[in-house]
CSV table of C-alpha atoms and ligand atoms in Angstrom, one decimal:
chain,number,residue,atom,x,y,z
A,1,UNK,CA,-12.4,-24.7,6.6
A,2,UNK,CA,-10.2,-22.9,9.1
A,3,UNK,CA,-8.1,-19.8,9.0
A,4,UNK,CA,-4.5,-20.7,9.0
A,5,UNK,CA,-2.8,-17.8,10.8
A,6,UNK,CA,0.6,-18.6,9.5
A,7,UNK,CA,-0.7,-18.7,5.9
A,8,UNK,CA,-1.2,-14.9,6.2
A,9,UNK,CA,2.4,-14.2,6.6
A,10,UNK,CA,4.4,-16.6,4.5
A,11,UNK,CA,6.9,-14.0,3.2
A,12,UNK,CA,8.6,-11.2,5.0
A,13,UNK,CA,7.5,-7.6,4.4
A,14,UNK,CA,10.9,-6.9,2.8
A,15,UNK,CA,10.0,-9.3,0.0
A,16,UNK,CA,7.5,-6.7,-1.2
A,17,UNK,CA,9.4,-3.6,-0.5
A,18,UNK,CA,10.2,-2.6,-4.1
A,19,UNK,CA,7.6,-4.2,-6.2
A,20,UNK,CA,3.9,-4.9,-6.3
A,21,UNK,CA,3.0,-8.3,-5.0
A,22,UNK,CA,0.9,-9.1,-8.1
A,23,UNK,CA,2.4,-9.1,-11.5
A,24,UNK,CA,-0.9,-10.1,-12.9
A,25,UNK,CA,-4.0,-8.0,-12.4
A,26,UNK,CA,-6.1,-10.8,-13.7
A,27,UNK,CA,-5.6,-12.5,-10.4
A,28,UNK,CA,-7.8,-9.9,-8.7
A,29,UNK,CA,-10.2,-9.2,-11.4
A,30,UNK,CA,-10.8,-12.7,-12.9
A,31,UNK,CA,-14.2,-14.4,-12.5
A,32,UNK,CA,-12.6,-17.4,-10.9
A,33,UNK,CA,-13.1,-15.9,-7.5
A,34,UNK,CA,-15.7,-17.7,-5.4
A,35,UNK,CA,-17.0,-16.5,-2.1
A,36,UNK,CA,-16.0,-18.7,0.9
A,37,UNK,CA,-19.0,-18.3,3.2
A,38,UNK,CA,-17.7,-20.7,5.8
A,39,UNK,CA,-14.4,-18.9,6.1
A,40,UNK,CA,-16.0,-15.5,6.2
A,41,UNK,CA,-18.3,-16.6,9.0
A,42,UNK,CA,-15.4,-17.9,10.9
A,43,UNK,CA,-13.5,-14.6,10.5
A,44,UNK,CA,-16.5,-12.7,11.8
A,45,UNK,CA,-16.7,-15.0,14.8
A,46,UNK,CA,-13.0,-14.6,15.6
A,47,UNK,CA,-13.2,-10.8,15.2
A,48,UNK,CA,-16.1,-10.8,17.6
A,49,UNK,CA,-13.8,-12.2,20.3
A,50,UNK,CA,-11.8,-8.9,20.1
A,51,UNK,CA,-14.4,-6.3,19.4
A,52,UNK,CA,-18.1,-5.8,18.6
A,53,UNK,CA,-18.2,-3.5,15.6
A,54,UNK,CA,-21.8,-2.7,16.2
A,55,UNK,CA,-20.9,-1.3,19.6
A,56,UNK,CA,-17.3,-0.1,18.9
A,57,UNK,CA,-18.3,1.9,15.8
A,58,UNK,CA,-19.3,4.7,18.1
A,59,UNK,CA,-19.3,6.0,21.6
A,60,UNK,CA,-23.0,6.5,22.7
A,61,UNK,CA,-24.5,9.6,24.3
A,62,UNK,CA,-25.4,7.8,27.6
A,63,UNK,CA,-21.8,6.9,28.4
A,64,UNK,CA,-20.4,10.5,28.5
A,65,UNK,CA,-21.3,14.0,29.4
A,66,UNK,CA,-20.0,17.4,28.2
A,67,UNK,CA,-16.7,18.3,30.0
A,68,UNK,CA,-15.6,14.6,30.5
A,69,UNK,CA,-11.9,14.1,30.0
A,70,UNK,CA,-10.7,11.7,27.4
A,71,UNK,CA,-7.1,10.4,27.0
A,72,UNK,CA,-6.1,10.1,23.4
A,73,UNK,CA,-5.6,6.5,22.2
A,74,UNK,CA,-2.1,7.0,20.8
A,75,UNK,CA,-1.0,9.9,23.0
A,76,UNK,CA,-2.1,8.6,26.4
A,77,UNK,CA,-0.6,11.6,28.2
A,78,UNK,CA,-2.6,14.1,26.4
A,79,UNK,CA,-6.2,14.7,27.1
A,80,UNK,CA,-9.2,16.5,25.6
A,81,UNK,CA,-12.7,17.4,26.8
A,82,UNK,CA,-16.0,16.3,25.4
A,83,UNK,CA,-17.4,19.6,24.0
A,84,UNK,CA,-21.0,20.5,24.0
A,85,UNK,CA,-21.1,20.1,20.2
A,86,UNK,CA,-19.5,16.7,20.2
A,87,UNK,CA,-21.9,15.6,22.9
A,88,UNK,CA,-24.9,16.8,20.9
A,89,UNK,CA,-23.7,14.8,17.9
A,90,UNK,CA,-23.0,11.5,19.7
A,91,UNK,CA,-25.6,8.9,18.6
A,92,UNK,CA,-28.0,7.5,21.2
A,93,UNK,CA,-28.0,4.0,19.6
A,94,UNK,CA,-25.4,2.4,17.4
A,95,UNK,CA,-25.7,3.7,13.8
A,96,UNK,CA,-25.2,0.1,12.6
A,97,UNK,CA,-27.6,-1.5,15.0
A,98,UNK,CA,-29.2,-4.6,13.5
A,99,UNK,CA,-27.9,-3.7,10.1
A,100,UNK,CA,-26.9,-6.5,7.8
A,101,UNK,CA,-26.1,-6.4,4.1
A,102,UNK,CA,-25.4,-9.0,1.5
A,103,UNK,CA,-22.7,-7.2,-0.6
A,104,UNK,CA,-20.6,-4.3,0.7
A,105,UNK,CA,-17.9,-2.3,-1.0
A,106,UNK,CA,-15.1,-0.6,0.8
A,107,UNK,CA,-13.4,2.0,-1.3
A,108,UNK,CA,-9.7,2.8,-0.5
A,109,UNK,CA,-8.2,5.9,-2.0
A,110,UNK,CA,-5.4,4.5,-4.2
A,111,UNK,CA,-4.8,6.0,-7.7
A,112,UNK,CA,-5.3,2.5,-9.0
A,113,UNK,CA,-8.9,3.4,-9.3
A,114,UNK,CA,-8.2,6.0,-12.0
A,115,UNK,CA,-9.5,4.8,-15.4
A,116,UNK,CA,-10.9,1.7,-13.8
A,117,UNK,CA,-14.5,2.4,-14.8
A,118,UNK,CA,-15.5,0.7,-11.5
A,119,UNK,CA,-18.0,3.4,-10.5
A,120,UNK,CA,-21.2,1.5,-11.5
A,121,UNK,CA,-19.9,-1.8,-10.1
A,122,UNK,CA,-19.1,-0.1,-6.8
A,123,UNK,CA,-22.5,1.6,-6.6
A,124,UNK,CA,-24.2,-1.7,-7.2
A,125,UNK,CA,-23.3,-2.9,-3.7
A,126,UNK,CA,-25.9,-2.8,-0.9
A,127,UNK,CA,-23.6,-0.8,1.4
A,128,UNK,CA,-20.7,1.4,0.3
A,129,UNK,CA,-18.0,2.6,2.7
A,130,UNK,CA,-15.5,5.3,1.7
A,131,UNK,CA,-12.5,6.8,3.4
A,132,UNK,CA,-11.5,10.3,4.5
A,133,UNK,CA,-14.2,12.2,2.6
A,134,UNK,CA,-12.5,11.4,-0.7
A,135,UNK,CA,-14.2,13.3,-3.5
A,136,UNK,CA,-16.5,11.4,-5.8
A,137,UNK,CA,-18.1,14.0,-8.1
A,138,UNK,CA,-15.3,14.5,-10.5
A,139,UNK,CA,-14.4,10.8,-10.5
A,140,UNK,CA,-17.7,9.0,-10.4
A,141,UNK,CA,-17.1,6.9,-13.4
A,142,UNK,CA,-14.1,5.3,-11.6
A,143,UNK,CA,-15.2,5.4,-8.0
A,144,UNK,CA,-19.0,5.7,-8.0
A,145,UNK,CA,-21.3,8.0,-5.9
A,146,UNK,CA,-23.0,5.9,-3.4
A,147,UNK,CA,-21.9,6.4,0.1
A,148,UNK,CA,-23.4,4.8,3.2
A,149,UNK,CA,-20.6,5.4,5.6
A,150,UNK,CA,-17.6,7.7,5.2
A,151,UNK,CA,-14.7,8.3,7.5
A,152,UNK,CA,-13.1,11.6,8.3
A,153,UNK,CA,-9.7,11.8,10.0
A,154,UNK,CA,-9.4,15.2,11.7
A,155,UNK,CA,-6.4,15.9,9.4
A,156,UNK,CA,-8.8,15.9,6.4
A,157,UNK,CA,-10.2,19.2,7.5
A,158,UNK,CA,-6.7,20.7,7.0
A,159,UNK,CA,-5.5,18.6,4.0
A,160,UNK,CA,-8.6,18.8,1.8
A,161,UNK,CA,-10.5,21.8,3.2
A,162,UNK,CA,-7.7,24.3,4.1
A,163,UNK,CA,-8.8,24.3,7.8
A,164,UNK,CA,-12.1,26.0,6.7
A,165,UNK,CA,-10.3,29.4,6.7
A,166,UNK,CA,-12.5,31.1,4.2
A,167,UNK,CA,-16.2,31.0,3.6
A,168,UNK,CA,-15.5,29.4,0.3
A,169,UNK,CA,-13.7,26.4,2.0
A,170,UNK,CA,-16.5,26.2,4.5
A,171,UNK,CA,-19.0,26.1,1.7
A,172,UNK,CA,-17.1,23.4,-0.1
A,173,UNK,CA,-17.0,21.3,3.1
A,174,UNK,CA,-20.7,21.8,3.6
A,175,UNK,CA,-21.4,20.8,0.0
A,176,UNK,CA,-19.5,17.6,0.5
A,177,UNK,CA,-21.4,16.9,3.7
A,178,UNK,CA,-24.7,17.7,2.2
A,179,UNK,CA,-24.0,15.3,-0.6
A,180,UNK,CA,-23.8,12.5,2.0
A,181,UNK,CA,-27.4,13.0,3.1
A,182,UNK,CA,-28.5,10.1,5.4
A,183,UNK,CA,-25.0,8.5,5.6
A,184,UNK,CA,-22.8,7.9,8.6
A,185,UNK,CA,-19.9,10.2,9.0
A,186,UNK,CA,-17.3,8.4,11.1
A,187,UNK,CA,-14.9,10.6,12.9
A,188,UNK,CA,-12.0,9.1,14.9
A,189,UNK,CA,-11.7,12.2,17.1
A,190,UNK,CA,-9.8,10.6,20.0
A,191,UNK,CA,-7.0,8.7,18.3
A,192,UNK,CA,-4.1,11.2,18.2
A,193,UNK,CA,-3.8,14.7,19.7
A,194,UNK,CA,-3.7,17.7,17.4
A,195,UNK,CA,-7.1,17.5,15.7
A,196,UNK,CA,-9.3,18.8,18.4
A,197,UNK,CA,-10.0,22.2,16.9
A,198,UNK,CA,-10.5,20.8,13.4
A,199,UNK,CA,-13.1,18.4,14.7
A,200,UNK,CA,-14.8,21.2,16.6
A,201,UNK,CA,-15.0,23.5,13.5
A,202,UNK,CA,-16.5,20.6,11.5
A,203,UNK,CA,-19.0,19.8,14.1
A,204,UNK,CA,-20.0,23.4,14.6
A,205,UNK,CA,-20.8,23.7,10.8
A,206,UNK,CA,-22.8,20.4,10.9
A,207,UNK,CA,-24.9,21.7,13.7
A,208,UNK,CA,-25.2,25.3,12.5
A,209,UNK,CA,-26.4,24.1,9.0
A,210,UNK,CA,-28.4,21.1,10.3
A,211,UNK,CA,-26.7,18.8,7.8
A,212,UNK,CA,-28.5,15.5,7.5
A,213,UNK,CA,-25.8,13.0,8.4
A,214,UNK,CA,-25.4,10.6,11.3
A,215,UNK,CA,-22.1,11.2,13.1
A,216,UNK,CA,-20.2,8.4,14.8
A,217,UNK,CA,-17.1,8.5,17.0
A,218,UNK,CA,-15.3,5.2,17.4
A,219,UNK,CA,-14.9,3.8,20.9
A,220,UNK,CA,-11.5,4.2,22.6
A,221,UNK,CA,-10.9,0.5,22.5
A,222,UNK,CA,-11.5,0.0,18.8
A,223,UNK,CA,-8.0,0.4,17.5
A,224,UNK,CA,-6.3,-1.8,20.1
A,225,UNK,CA,-8.9,-4.4,19.6
A,226,UNK,CA,-8.5,-4.5,15.9
A,227,UNK,CA,-4.7,-4.5,16.2
A,228,UNK,CA,-5.1,-7.3,18.7
A,229,UNK,CA,-7.1,-9.4,16.3
A,230,UNK,CA,-4.6,-9.1,13.5
A,231,UNK,CA,-1.6,-9.6,15.9
A,232,UNK,CA,-3.2,-12.8,17.1
A,233,UNK,CA,-3.4,-13.9,13.5
A,234,UNK,CA,0.3,-13.2,13.1
A,235,UNK,CA,-0.2,-10.0,11.1
A,236,UNK,CA,2.2,-7.6,12.7
A,237,UNK,CA,0.7,-4.3,11.8
A,238,UNK,CA,1.8,-1.2,13.6
A,239,UNK,CA,-1.4,0.9,13.4
A,240,UNK,CA,-4.2,-0.4,11.3
A,241,UNK,CA,-5.1,1.9,8.4
A,242,UNK,CA,-8.6,3.3,8.0
A,243,UNK,CA,-9.1,0.7,5.2
A,244,UNK,CA,-8.2,-2.2,7.4
A,245,UNK,CA,-10.3,-0.9,10.2
A,246,UNK,CA,-13.3,-0.7,7.9
A,247,UNK,CA,-12.8,-4.2,6.6
A,248,UNK,CA,-12.5,-5.6,10.1
A,249,UNK,CA,-15.7,-3.8,11.2
A,250,UNK,CA,-17.6,-4.6,8.0
A,251,UNK,CA,-17.2,-8.4,8.7
A,252,UNK,CA,-19.9,-7.9,11.3
A,253,UNK,CA,-22.5,-6.3,9.0
A,254,UNK,CA,-21.7,-7.7,5.5
A,255,UNK,CA,-21.8,-11.1,3.9
A,256,UNK,CA,-19.6,-10.5,0.9
A,257,UNK,CA,-17.0,-7.8,1.2
A,258,UNK,CA,-15.4,-6.2,-2.0
A,259,UNK,CA,-12.4,-3.9,-1.7
A,260,UNK,CA,-11.6,-1.3,-4.4
A,261,UNK,CA,-8.8,1.2,-4.4
A,262,UNK,CA,-6.4,-0.7,-2.1
A,263,UNK,CA,-3.0,-0.6,-3.8
A,264,UNK,CA,-0.2,0.7,-1.6
A,265,UNK,CA,2.5,0.6,-4.3
A,266,UNK,CA,3.9,3.3,-6.6
A,267,UNK,CA,3.7,1.1,-9.7
A,268,UNK,CA,0.8,-0.8,-11.2
A,269,UNK,CA,1.1,-4.4,-12.3
A,270,UNK,CA,2.3,-3.2,-15.7
A,271,UNK,CA,5.0,-1.0,-14.1
A,272,UNK,CA,3.2,2.3,-14.7
A,273,UNK,CA,3.2,4.9,-12.0
A,274,UNK,CA,0.2,4.9,-9.6
A,275,UNK,CA,-0.8,8.0,-7.6
A,276,UNK,CA,-1.1,7.5,-3.9
A,277,UNK,CA,-4.6,9.1,-3.9
A,278,UNK,CA,-6.8,9.1,-7.0
A,279,UNK,CA,-7.7,12.7,-6.2
A,280,UNK,CA,-4.7,14.7,-5.1
A,281,UNK,CA,-0.9,14.9,-5.4
A,282,UNK,CA,0.0,13.6,-2.0
A,283,UNK,CA,3.1,11.5,-1.9
A,284,UNK,CA,3.5,8.6,0.5
A,285,UNK,CA,6.4,6.5,1.5
A,286,UNK,CA,4.8,3.1,1.7
A,287,UNK,CA,7.6,1.3,3.4
A,288,UNK,CA,9.2,4.1,5.5
A,289,UNK,CA,9.8,2.9,9.0
A,290,UNK,CA,8.6,6.3,10.4
A,291,UNK,CA,5.1,5.7,8.8
A,292,UNK,CA,2.5,4.6,11.4
A,293,UNK,CA,1.2,2.1,8.9
A,294,UNK,CA,2.4,-1.2,7.4
A,295,UNK,CA,0.4,-0.9,4.2
A,296,UNK,CA,2.2,-3.5,2.1
A,297,UNK,CA,1.8,-6.0,4.9
A,298,UNK,CA,-1.9,-5.2,5.2
A,299,UNK,CA,-2.2,-5.6,1.4
A,300,UNK,CA,-0.5,-9.0,1.5
A,301,UNK,CA,-2.9,-10.1,4.2
A,302,UNK,CA,-5.9,-8.9,2.2
A,303,UNK,CA,-4.5,-10.7,-0.9
A,304,UNK,CA,-4.3,-14.0,1.0
A,305,UNK,CA,-7.9,-13.5,2.2
A,306,UNK,CA,-8.8,-12.8,-1.4
A,307,UNK,CA,-7.3,-16.1,-2.6
A,308,UNK,CA,-9.1,-17.9,0.2
A,309,UNK,CA,-12.4,-16.4,-0.9
A,310,UNK,CA,-13.0,-14.5,2.4
A,311,UNK,CA,-13.1,-11.1,0.6
A,312,UNK,CA,-12.6,-9.9,-2.9
A,313,UNK,CA,-9.9,-7.4,-3.9
A,314,UNK,CA,-10.5,-5.5,-7.1
A,315,UNK,CA,-7.4,-4.0,-8.6
A,316,UNK,CA,-8.0,-4.2,-12.3
A,317,UNK,CA,-10.5,-2.5,-14.6
A,318,UNK,CA,-14.2,-3.2,-14.2
A,319,UNK,CA,-16.3,-4.1,-17.2
B,1,CTP,N1,-5.1,2.8,0.6
B,1,CTP,C1,-4.3,1.8,-0.2
B,1,CTP,N2,-3.4,2.2,-1.1
B,1,CTP,C2,-3.2,3.6,-1.3
B,1,CTP,C3,-4.0,4.5,-0.6
B,1,CTP,C4,-4.9,4.1,0.4
B,1,CTP,O1,-4.5,0.6,0.0
B,1,CTP,N3,-2.4,3.9,-2.2
B,1,CTP,C5,-6.1,2.3,1.5
B,1,CTP,C6,-5.6,2.3,3.0
B,1,CTP,O2,-6.2,1.2,3.6
B,1,CTP,C7,-6.1,3.6,3.5
B,1,CTP,C8,-7.4,3.8,2.8
B,1,CTP,O3,-7.2,3.2,1.5
B,1,CTP,O4,-6.4,3.5,4.9
B,1,CTP,C9,-7.9,5.2,2.7
B,1,CTP,O5,-6.8,6.0,2.2
B,1,CTP,P1,-6.3,7.3,2.9
B,1,CTP,O6,-7.4,8.3,3.0
B,1,CTP,O7,-5.1,7.7,2.2
B,1,CTP,O8,-5.9,6.8,4.3
B,1,CTP,P2,-4.6,7.4,5.1
B,1,CTP,O9,-4.2,8.7,4.6
B,1,CTP,O10,-3.5,6.3,5.0
B,1,CTP,O11,-5.2,7.5,6.5
B,1,CTP,P3,-5.2,6.5,7.6
B,1,CTP,O12,-4.0,6.9,8.5
B,1,CTP,O13,-6.5,6.9,8.2
B,1,CTP,O14,-5.2,5.1,7.1
């Protein structure tokens, strides 16, 4: 079995501009899916040519010191300094060192999860990855609880926790972090300028309240390496989304990878409206040329990999 790079992009992104790719959810939820171990091993091997997720998942303490200057990955002309707090929270060894799991779930944030009853199924995986500190408590029946790794873009501090302006927001943020006890909190602090203070506020709270989480800060080369892998496979993404980053990295640690909550379309397969996020009212222009992402193209790629058995996309109800 080999990956056919051109098979990933047989139709132009425009084809999918106004409608979901799948008119039939059964495609993603049927039991006919079988895991293609050979292909998934080949994908892992090819990804390892571009990045080593075990290493690139986080900068390590030994490689930097407080005060060091970092150029942002996407804003090369802007810089930031490694703060004392950030330095203290850098791991000394990779948080994923020697970790291997049989079945992993990656949970995207699409509203397609609402009323899916997928919570127990998601939680049954050996390792569960979530994105951007998405809430679980009120939605556990559909999204589950279990979290082994969760990402936090600096913008989340503003969007979901009001920049921690009041004690109440700080408390909410801390509650969310405490509920993650033992998990990895993955903070892409050096991607784009503008989030420096937000990251600092969050780190200060983590240290002040000795929250039991393992922080990780992706390497500066991760994004370009991930993009490079997909470009080489003829998938012309602009900037990989958190979801695609997580899939690409998870290939290193996981045998079978199951994706939930990936649905970058405003209508479900039956034509009913779908929220962009299952938990808020954020609107998103999936195909806007000003967006940094190319989500429908990513989805189409993931769908192809689903059909080939390299991963499993779940877009229907669980049961
Ligand atoms: N996602 C999706 N369909 C949606 C919403 C999200 O497929 N309607 C996937 C994307 O891969 C996304 C991930 O779920 O990266 C997490 O969602 P979100 O927190 O909304 O990510 P973004 O806001 O897009 O942030 P980023 O720029 O980090 O990707």
